[in-house]
Short mmCIF file of C-alpha atoms and ligand atoms in Angstrom, two decimals:
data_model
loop_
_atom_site.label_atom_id
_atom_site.label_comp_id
_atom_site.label_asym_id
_atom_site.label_seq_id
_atom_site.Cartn_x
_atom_site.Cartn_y
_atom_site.Cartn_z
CA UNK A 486 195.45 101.26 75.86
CA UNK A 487 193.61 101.66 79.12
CA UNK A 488 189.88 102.67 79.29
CA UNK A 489 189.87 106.03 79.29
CA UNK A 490 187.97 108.87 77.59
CA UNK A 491 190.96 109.32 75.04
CA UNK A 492 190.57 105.86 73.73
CA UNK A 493 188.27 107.33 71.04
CA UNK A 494 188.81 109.26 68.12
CA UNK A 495 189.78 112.83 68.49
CA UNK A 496 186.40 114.25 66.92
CA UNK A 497 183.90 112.37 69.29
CA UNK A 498 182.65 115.52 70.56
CA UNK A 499 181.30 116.62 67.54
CA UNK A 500 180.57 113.39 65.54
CA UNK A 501 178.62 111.11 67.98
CA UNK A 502 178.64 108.23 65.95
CA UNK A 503 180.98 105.27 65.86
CA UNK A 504 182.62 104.77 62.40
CA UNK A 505 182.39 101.59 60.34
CA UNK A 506 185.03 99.25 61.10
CA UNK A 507 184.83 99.07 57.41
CA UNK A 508 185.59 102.82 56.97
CA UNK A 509 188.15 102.79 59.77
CA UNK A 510 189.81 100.24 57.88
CA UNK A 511 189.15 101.70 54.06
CA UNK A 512 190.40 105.32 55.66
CA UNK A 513 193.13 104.43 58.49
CA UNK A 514 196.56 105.08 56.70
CA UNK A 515 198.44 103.74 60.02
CA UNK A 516 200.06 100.80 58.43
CA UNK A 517 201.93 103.16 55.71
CA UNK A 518 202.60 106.17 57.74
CA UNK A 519 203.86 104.33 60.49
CA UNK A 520 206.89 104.47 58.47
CA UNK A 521 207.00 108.75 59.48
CA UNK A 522 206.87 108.31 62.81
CA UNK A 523 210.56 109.98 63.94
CA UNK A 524 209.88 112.42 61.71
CA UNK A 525 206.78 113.37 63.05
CA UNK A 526 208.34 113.05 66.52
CA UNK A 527 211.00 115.39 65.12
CA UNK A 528 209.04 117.80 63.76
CA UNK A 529 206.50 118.21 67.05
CA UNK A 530 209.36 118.06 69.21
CA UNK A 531 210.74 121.72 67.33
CA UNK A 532 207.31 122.55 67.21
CA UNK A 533 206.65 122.87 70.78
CA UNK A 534 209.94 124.01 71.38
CA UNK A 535 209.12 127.23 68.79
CA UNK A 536 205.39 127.44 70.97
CA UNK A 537 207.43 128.06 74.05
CA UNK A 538 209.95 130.14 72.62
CA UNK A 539 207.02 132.35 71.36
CA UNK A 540 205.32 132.39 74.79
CA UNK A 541 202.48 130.07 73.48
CA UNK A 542 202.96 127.50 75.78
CA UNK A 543 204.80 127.15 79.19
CA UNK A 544 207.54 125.89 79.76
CA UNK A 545 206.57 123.06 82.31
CA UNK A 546 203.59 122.00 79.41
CA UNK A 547 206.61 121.97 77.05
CA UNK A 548 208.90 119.81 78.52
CA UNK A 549 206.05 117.23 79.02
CA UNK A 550 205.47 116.87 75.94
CA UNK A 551 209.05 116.55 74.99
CA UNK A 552 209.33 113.70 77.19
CA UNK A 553 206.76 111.81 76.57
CA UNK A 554 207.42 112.35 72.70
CA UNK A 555 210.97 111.02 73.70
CA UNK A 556 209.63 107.98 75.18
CA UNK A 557 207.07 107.32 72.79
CA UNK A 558 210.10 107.11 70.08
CA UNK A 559 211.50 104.44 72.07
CA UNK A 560 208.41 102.64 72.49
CA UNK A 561 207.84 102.61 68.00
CA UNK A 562 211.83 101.41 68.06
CA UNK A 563 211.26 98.64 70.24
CA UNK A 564 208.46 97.43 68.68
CA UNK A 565 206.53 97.98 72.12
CA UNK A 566 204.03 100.23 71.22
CA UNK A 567 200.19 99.79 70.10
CA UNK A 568 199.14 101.32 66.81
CA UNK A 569 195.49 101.43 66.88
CA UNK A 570 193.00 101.98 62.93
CA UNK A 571 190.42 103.84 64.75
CA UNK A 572 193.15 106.59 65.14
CA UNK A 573 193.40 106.70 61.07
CA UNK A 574 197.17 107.87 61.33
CA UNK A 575 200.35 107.98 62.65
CA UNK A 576 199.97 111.90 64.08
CA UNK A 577 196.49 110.68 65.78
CA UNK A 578 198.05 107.35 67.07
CA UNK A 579 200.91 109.60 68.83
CA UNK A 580 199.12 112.36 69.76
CA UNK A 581 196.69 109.66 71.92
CA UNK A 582 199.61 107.74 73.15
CA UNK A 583 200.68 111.17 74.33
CA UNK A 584 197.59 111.67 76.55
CA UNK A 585 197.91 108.57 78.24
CA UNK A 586 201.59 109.33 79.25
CA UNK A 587 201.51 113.01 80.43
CA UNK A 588 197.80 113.24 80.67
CA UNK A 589 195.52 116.52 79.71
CA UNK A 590 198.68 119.26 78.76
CA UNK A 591 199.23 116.65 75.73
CA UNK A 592 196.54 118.76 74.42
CA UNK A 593 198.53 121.74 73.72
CA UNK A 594 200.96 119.77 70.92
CA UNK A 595 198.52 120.50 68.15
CA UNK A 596 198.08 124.50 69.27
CA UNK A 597 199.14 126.57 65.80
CA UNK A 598 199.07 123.41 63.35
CA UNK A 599 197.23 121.12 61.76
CA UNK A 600 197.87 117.15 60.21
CA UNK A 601 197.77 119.21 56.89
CA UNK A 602 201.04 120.87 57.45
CA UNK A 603 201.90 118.23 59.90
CA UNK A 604 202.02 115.48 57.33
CA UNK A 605 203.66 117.59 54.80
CA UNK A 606 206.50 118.57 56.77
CA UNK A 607 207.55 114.67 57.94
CA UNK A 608 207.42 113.82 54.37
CA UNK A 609 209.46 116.00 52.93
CA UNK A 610 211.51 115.51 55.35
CA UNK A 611 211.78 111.40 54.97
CA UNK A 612 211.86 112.30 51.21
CA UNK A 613 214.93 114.18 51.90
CA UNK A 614 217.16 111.29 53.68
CA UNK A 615 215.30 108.44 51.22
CA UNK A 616 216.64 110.85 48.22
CA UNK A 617 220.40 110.50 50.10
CA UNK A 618 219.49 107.29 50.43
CA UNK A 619 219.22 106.39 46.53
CA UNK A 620 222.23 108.60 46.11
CA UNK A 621 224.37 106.46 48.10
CA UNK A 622 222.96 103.43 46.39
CA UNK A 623 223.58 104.93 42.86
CA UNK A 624 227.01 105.81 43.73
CA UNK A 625 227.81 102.45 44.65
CA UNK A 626 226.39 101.44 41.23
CA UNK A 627 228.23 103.54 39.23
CA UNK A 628 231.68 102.83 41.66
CA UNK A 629 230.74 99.11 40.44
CA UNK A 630 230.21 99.91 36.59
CA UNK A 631 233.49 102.00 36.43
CA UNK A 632 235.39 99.11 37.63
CA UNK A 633 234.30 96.84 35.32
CA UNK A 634 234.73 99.19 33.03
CA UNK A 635 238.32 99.99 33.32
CA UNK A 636 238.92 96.65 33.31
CA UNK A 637 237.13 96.36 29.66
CA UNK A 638 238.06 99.72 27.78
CA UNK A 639 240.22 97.22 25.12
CA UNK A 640 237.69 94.70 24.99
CA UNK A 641 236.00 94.75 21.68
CA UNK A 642 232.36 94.43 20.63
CA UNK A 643 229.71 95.12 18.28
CA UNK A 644 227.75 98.73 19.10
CA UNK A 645 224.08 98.31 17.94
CA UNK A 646 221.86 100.52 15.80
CA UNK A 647 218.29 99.07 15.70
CA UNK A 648 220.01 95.72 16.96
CA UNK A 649 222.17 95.13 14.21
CA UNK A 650 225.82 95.20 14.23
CA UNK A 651 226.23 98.98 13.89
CA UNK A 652 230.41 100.11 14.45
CA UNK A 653 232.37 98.47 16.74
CA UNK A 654 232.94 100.25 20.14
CA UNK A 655 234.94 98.96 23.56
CA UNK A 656 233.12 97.72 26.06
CA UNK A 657 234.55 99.89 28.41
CA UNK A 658 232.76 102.46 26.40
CA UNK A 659 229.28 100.96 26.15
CA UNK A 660 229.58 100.32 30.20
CA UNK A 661 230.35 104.31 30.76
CA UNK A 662 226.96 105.24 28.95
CA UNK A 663 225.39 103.83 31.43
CA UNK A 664 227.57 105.60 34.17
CA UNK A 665 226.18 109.11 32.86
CA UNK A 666 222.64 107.77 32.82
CA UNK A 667 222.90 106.83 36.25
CA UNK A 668 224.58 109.93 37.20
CA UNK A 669 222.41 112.00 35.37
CA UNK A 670 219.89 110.23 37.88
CA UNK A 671 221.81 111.65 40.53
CA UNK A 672 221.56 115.15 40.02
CA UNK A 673 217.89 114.77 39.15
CA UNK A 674 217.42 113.31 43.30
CA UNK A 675 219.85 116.43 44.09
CA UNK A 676 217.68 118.69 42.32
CA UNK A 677 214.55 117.56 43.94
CA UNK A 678 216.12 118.25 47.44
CA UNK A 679 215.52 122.34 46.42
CA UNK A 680 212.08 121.70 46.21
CA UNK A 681 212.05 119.62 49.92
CA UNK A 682 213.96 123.14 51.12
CA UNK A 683 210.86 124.79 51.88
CA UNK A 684 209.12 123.88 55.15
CA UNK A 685 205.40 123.50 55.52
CA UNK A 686 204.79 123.73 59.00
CA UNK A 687 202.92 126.79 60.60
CA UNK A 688 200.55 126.97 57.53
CA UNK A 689 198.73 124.84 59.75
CA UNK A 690 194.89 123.46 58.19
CA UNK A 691 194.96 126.02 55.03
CA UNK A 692 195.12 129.70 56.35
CA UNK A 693 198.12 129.75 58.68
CA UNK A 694 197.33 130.73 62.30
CA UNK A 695 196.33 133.66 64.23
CA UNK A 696 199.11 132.34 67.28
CA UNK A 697 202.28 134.23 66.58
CA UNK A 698 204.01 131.59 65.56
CA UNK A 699 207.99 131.45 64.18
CA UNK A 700 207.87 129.69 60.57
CA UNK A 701 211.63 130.76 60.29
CA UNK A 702 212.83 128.95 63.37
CA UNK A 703 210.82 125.87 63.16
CA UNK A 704 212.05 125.46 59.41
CA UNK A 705 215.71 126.67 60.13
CA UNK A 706 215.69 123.66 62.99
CA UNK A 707 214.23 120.93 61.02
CA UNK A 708 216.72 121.30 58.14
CA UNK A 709 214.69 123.30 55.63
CA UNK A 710 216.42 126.75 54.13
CA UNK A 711 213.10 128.76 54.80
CA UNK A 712 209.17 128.48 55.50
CA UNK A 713 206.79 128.17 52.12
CA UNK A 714 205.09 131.23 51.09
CA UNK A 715 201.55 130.75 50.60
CA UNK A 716 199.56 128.58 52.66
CA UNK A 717 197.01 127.68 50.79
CA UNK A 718 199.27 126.18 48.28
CA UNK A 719 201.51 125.02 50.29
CA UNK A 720 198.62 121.97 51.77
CA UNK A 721 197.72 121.10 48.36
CA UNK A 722 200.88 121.52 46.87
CA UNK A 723 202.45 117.71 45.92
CA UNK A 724 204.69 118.60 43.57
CA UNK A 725 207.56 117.37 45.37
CA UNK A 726 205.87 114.15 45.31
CA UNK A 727 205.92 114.00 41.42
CA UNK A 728 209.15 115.36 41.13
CA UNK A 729 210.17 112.12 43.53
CA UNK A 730 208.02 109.95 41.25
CA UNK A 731 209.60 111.18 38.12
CA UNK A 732 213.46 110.82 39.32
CA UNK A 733 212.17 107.12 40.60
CA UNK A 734 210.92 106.24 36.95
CA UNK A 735 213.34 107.60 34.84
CA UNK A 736 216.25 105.95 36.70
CA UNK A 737 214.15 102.71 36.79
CA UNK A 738 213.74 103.09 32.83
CA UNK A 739 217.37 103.22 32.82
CA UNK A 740 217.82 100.04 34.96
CA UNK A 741 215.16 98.42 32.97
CA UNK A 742 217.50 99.68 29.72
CA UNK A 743 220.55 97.77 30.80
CA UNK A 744 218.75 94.72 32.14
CA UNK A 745 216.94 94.26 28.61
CA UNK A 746 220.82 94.91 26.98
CA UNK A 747 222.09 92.20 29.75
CA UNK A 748 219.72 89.93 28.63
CA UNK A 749 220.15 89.86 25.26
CA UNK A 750 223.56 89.54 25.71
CA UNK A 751 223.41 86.46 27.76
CA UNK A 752 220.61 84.78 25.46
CA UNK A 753 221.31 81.80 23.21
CA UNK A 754 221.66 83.98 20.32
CA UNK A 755 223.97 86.14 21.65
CA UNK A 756 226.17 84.66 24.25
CA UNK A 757 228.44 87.36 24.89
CA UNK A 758 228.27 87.39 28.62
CA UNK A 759 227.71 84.75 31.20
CA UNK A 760 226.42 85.37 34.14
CA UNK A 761 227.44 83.33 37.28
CA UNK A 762 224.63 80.81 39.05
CA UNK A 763 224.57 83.30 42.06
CA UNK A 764 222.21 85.45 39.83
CA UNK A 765 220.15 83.10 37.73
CA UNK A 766 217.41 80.76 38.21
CA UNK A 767 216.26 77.12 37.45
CA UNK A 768 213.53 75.67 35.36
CA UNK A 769 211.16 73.44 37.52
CA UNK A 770 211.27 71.33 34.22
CA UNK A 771 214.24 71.72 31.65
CA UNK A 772 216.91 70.83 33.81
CA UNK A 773 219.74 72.49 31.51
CA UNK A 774 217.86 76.32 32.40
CA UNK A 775 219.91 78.55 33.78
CA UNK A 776 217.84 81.85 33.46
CA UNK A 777 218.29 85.43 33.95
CA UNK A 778 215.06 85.99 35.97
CA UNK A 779 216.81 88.82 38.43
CA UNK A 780 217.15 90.68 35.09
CA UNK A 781 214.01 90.38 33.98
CA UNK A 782 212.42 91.32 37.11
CA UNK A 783 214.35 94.93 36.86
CA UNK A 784 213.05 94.88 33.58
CA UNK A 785 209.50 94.64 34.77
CA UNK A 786 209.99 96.77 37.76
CA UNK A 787 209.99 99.84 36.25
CA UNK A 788 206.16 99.45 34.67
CA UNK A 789 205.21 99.48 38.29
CA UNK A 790 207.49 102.43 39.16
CA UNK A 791 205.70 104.07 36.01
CA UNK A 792 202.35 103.18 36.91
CA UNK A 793 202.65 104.76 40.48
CA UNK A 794 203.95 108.47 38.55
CA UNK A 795 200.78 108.14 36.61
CA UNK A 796 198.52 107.11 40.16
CA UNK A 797 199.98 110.72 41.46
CA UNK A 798 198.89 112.57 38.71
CA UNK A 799 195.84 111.14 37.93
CA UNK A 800 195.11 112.03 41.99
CA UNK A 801 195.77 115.17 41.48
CA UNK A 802 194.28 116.36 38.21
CA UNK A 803 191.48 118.28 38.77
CA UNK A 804 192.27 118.45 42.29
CA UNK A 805 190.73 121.24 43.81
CA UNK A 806 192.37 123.52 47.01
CA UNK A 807 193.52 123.03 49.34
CA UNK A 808 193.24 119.69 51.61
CA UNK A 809 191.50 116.38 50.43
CA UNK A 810 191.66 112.81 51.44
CA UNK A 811 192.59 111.75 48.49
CA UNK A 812 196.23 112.97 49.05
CA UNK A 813 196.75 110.50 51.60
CA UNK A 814 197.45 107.71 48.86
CA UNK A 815 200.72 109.95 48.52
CA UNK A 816 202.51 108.01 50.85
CA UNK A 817 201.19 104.46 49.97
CA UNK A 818 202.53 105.38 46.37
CA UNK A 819 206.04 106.92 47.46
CA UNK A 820 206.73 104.07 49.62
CA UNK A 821 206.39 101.62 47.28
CA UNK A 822 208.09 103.58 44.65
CA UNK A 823 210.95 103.97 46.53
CA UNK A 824 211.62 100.47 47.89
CA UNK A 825 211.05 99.02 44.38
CA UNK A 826 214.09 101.39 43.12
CA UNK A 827 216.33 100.60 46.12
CA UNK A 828 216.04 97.12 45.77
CA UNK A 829 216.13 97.16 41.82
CA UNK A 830 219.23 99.53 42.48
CA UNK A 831 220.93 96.52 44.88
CA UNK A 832 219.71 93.97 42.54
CA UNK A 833 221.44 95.42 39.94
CA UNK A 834 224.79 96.17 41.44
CA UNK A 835 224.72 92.30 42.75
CA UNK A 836 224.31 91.19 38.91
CA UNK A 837 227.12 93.38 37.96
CA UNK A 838 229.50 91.83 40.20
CA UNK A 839 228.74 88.79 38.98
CA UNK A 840 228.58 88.45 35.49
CA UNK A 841 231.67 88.05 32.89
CA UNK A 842 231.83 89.40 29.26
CA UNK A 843 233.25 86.56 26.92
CA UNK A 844 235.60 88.68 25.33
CA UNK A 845 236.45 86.33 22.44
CA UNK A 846 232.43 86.25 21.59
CA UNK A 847 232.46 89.27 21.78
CA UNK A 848 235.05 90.36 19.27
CA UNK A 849 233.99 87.27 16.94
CA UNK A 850 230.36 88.99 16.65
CA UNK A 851 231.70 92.10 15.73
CA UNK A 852 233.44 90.85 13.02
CA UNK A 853 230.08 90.08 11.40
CA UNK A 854 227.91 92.17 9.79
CA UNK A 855 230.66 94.52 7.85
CA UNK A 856 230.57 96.66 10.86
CA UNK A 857 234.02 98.81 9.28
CA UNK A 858 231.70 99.77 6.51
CA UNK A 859 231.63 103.20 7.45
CA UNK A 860 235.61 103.12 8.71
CA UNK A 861 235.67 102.27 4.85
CA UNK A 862 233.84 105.64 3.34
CA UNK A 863 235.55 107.66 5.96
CA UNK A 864 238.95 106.02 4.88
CA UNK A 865 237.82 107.27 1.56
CA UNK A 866 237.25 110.29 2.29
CA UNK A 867 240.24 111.58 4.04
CA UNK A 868 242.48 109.75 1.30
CA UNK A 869 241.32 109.98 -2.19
CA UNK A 870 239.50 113.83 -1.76
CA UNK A 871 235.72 112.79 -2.76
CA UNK A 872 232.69 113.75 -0.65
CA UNK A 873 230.92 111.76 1.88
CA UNK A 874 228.23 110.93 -0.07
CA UNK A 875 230.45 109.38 -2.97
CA UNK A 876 232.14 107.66 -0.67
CA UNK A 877 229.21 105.88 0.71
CA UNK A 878 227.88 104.77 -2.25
CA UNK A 879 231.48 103.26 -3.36
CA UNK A 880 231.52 101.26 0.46
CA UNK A 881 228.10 100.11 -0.05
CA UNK A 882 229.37 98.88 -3.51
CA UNK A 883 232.07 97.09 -1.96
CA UNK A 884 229.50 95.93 0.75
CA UNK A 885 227.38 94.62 -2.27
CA UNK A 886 230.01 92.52 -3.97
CA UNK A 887 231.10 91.07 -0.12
CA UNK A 888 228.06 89.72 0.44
CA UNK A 889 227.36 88.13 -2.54
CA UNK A 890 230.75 86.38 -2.50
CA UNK A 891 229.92 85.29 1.14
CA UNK A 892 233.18 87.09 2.31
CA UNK A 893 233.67 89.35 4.88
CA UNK A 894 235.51 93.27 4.39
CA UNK A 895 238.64 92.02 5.78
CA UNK A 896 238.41 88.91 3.34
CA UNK A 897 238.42 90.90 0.63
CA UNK A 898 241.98 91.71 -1.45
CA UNK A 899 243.40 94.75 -2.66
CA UNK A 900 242.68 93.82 -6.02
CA UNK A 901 239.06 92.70 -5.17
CA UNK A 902 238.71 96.62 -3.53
CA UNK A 903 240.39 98.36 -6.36
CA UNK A 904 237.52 97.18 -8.58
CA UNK A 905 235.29 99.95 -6.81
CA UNK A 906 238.21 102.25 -6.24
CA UNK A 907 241.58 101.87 -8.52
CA UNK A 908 243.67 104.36 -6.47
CA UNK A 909 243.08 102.18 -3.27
CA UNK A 910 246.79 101.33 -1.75
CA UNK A 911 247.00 98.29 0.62
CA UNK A 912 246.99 101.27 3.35
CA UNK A 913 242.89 100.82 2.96
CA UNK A 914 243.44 97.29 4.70
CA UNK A 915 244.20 98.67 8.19
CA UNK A 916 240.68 100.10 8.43
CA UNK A 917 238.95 96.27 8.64
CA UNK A 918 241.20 96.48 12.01
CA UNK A 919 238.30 96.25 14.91
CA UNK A 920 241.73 97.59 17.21
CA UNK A 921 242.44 100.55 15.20
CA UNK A 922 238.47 101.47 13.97
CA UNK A 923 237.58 101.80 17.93
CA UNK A 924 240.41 103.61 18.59
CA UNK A 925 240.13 106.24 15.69
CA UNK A 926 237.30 107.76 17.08
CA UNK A 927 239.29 110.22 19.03
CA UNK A 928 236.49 113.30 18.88
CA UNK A 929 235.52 114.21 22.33
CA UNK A 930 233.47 111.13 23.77
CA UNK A 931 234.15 108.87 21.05
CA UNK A 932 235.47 105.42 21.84
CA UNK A 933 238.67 106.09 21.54
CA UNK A 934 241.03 104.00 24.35
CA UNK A 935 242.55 107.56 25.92
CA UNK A 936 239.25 108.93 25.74
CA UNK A 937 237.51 105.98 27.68
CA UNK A 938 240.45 106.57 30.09
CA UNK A 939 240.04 109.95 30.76
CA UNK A 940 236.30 110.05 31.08
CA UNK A 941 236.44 106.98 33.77
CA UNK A 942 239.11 108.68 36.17
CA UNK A 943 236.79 111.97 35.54
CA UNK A 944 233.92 109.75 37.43
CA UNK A 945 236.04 108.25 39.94
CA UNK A 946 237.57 111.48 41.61
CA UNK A 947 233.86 112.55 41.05
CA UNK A 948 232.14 109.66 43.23
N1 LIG B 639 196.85 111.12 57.26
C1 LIG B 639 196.47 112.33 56.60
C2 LIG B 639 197.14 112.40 55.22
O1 LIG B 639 198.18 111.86 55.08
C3 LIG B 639 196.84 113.52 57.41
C4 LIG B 639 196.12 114.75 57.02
C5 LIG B 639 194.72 114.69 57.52
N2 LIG B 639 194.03 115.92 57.30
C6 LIG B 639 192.71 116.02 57.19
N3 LIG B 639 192.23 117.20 56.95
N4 LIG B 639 191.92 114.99 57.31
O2 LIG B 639 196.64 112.99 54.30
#
């Protein structure tokens, strides 16, 4: 920038002295909220527009100020254009770039507003297309999990309680879970757009303004369903903000769920899936490592997705109205929040294409661990009229004498059963079957085959 009297902060006027370069640097938010800067263009382009409209400005100052807005958007795009500290933000840094390209009528952007409502309304905004944005990503995820998925709804393994061998379930299955997690994720972002619906600007600093101003058109052309209602609120008001924070962590808990699950899976122990070398890493000193660090970064992700919900609120507790500097970390906090959960998102998908269940491993583990046990007692149940409870306490019997004889249920013999229950027929022996145990549980999202089926076309004429 030239020298000129504009190449100084807005406030010179009243505040004669020069601030810090320290403070400048400690309070200048230009190298976050550069990331705003077509919305803000955006949002002062309809602003002026509504001025004129209302007879607030003319229309030769208007048009000005649209073009130079219009060129100053190409200038950020290109990469051509100076962002200067001093100027704290990006509404100062375009509002003085303004003055140098249309001179003195740039002054009449900021007539009827204020950076309070100013900020507000380009973050909502950008919080509206990065919540589409996640959207797209978590469709893509799920499109990806319901593929795999339909290719696995007949492969077999173990489903945990407290990490043991529990009953067995398809794979298919276990994959879907995730599927309503992640869509459950979606509708939370969806939800969150009604609370982006309402636009700030107009409230201007805290009061509103004594220009006569059109809230309805301004909102109506920037994509918001009507104006807020109270002003004073409506500055301090970050709600949206934890809302966004909230969605952010609970889907990263979810991504941190299944990357725990994957690795376990893959370790030594386990072995049930493999994952391909595109997605694992090397040891720089047991050359036979081949480890799952992409997982375990998801995994660790979401503590910092966490930790920037619980930066919000801590910034706001106690918060009194309207306006503070302290809000201005909103951005920092949102930006990071919502790269982390793209990229984890992407990161993700990438180790779900390329990973393979072992499906014989996966069968062979759950065969162990007498996981028909409770197959068994319902067995008993439906066939020889005695309660649940009596039941049990006959399959834990059986359980007992299985163990000790270092044989597994479907070891056992008819004779061996009909010690615990004479009236057993060899009928009972089906129920060992890890085909025909998954596939009895018919009830509505059981693990049933058909079931499995039905609920993964359900998702993919859905997404
Ligand atoms: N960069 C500021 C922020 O994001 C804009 C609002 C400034 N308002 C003020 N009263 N200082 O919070």
């Amino acid at each position: 920038m030239g020298k000129n009297k504009n190449n100084k902060a807005i406030w010179t006027t009243r505040i004669k002295g020069n601030s810090s370069s320290l403070f400048q640097r400690f309070g200048s938010s230009i190298n976050i909220d550069k990331r705003l800067y077509k919305e803000d263009i955006t949002a002062s382009i309809i602003h002026v527009e509504m001025l004129f409209k209302q007879k607030i400005i003319s229309f030769k100052i208007k048009n000005k100020i649209v073009y130079g807005l219009g060129k100053i958007e190409k200038e950020i795009s290109k990469n051509k254009f100076q962002f200067y500290q001093k100027y704290e933000d990006i509404h100062m840094n375009i509002e003085k770039r303004l003055f140098e390209i249309i001179g003195e009528e740039a002054g009449y952007i900021h007539t009827a507003r204020s950076r309070n409502d100013q900020v507000l309304t380009d973050f909502k905004i950008w919080m509206r297309s990065a919540s589409k944005e996640i959207n797209k990503n978590l469709d893509k995820l799920m499109k990806t999990t319901l593929k795999i998925a339909d290719k696995n709804i007949k492969t077999i393994m173990p489903g945990f309680t407290h990490l043991k061998n529990a009953q067995a379930v398809s794979f298919g299955h276990y994959l879907m879970a995730y599927v309503e997690m992640f869509y459950r994720d979606k509708k939370r972002f969806l939800n969150n757009m009604n609370s982006l619906n309402e636009c700030p600007l107009g409230v201007s600093a805290l009061t509103g303004t004594s220009f006569n101003i059109d809230r309805e058109y301004t909102a109506k052309k920037l994509g918001f369903k009507n104006p807020t209602k109270n002003s004073i609120d409506t500055v301090s008001d970050r709600d949206f903000v934890l809302d966004f924070l909230y969605n952010c962590s609970v889907c990263s808990m979810h991504i941190s769920r299944i990357a725990e699950e994957m690795i376990i899976w893959n370790s030594d122990g386990y072995k049930i899936i493999k994952l391909s070398d595109k997605v694992v890493t090397g040891s720089s000193i047991m050359p036979q490592k081949k480890n799952p660090d992409h997982l375990e970064f998801l995994r660790g992700k979401s503590g910092q997705v966490y930790g920037n919900l619980f930066s919000m609120l801590t910034i706001l507790k106690g918060l009194p109205l309207s306006y503070f500097k302290d809000l201005q970390d909103d951005k920092e906090i949102v930006f990071r929040t919502n790269d982390i959960l793209i990229n984890s998102l992407k990161i993700l998908n990438e180790v779900l294409i390329n990973f393979h269940p072992d499906h014989k491993k996966m069968l062979k583990l759950a065969k162990t661990g007498f996981i028909t046990a409770t197959d068994l007692a319902d067995y008993l149940v439906k066939n020889h009229s005695i309660s649940f409870r009596d039941a049990y306490k006959k399959t834990a019997t059986i359980v007992n004498y299985a163990e000790k004889n270092k044989k597994d249920l479907d070891d056992l013999t008819l004779q061996e059963l009909r010690k615990v229950e004479p009236k057993l027929t060899s009928e009972v022996l089906k129920v060992f079957n890890l085909n025909n145990s998954v596939n009895s549980k018919k009830s509505y999202g059981g693990t049933a085959f058909d079931n499995i089926k039905k609920m993964i076309r359900k998702y993919q004429k859905l997404i």
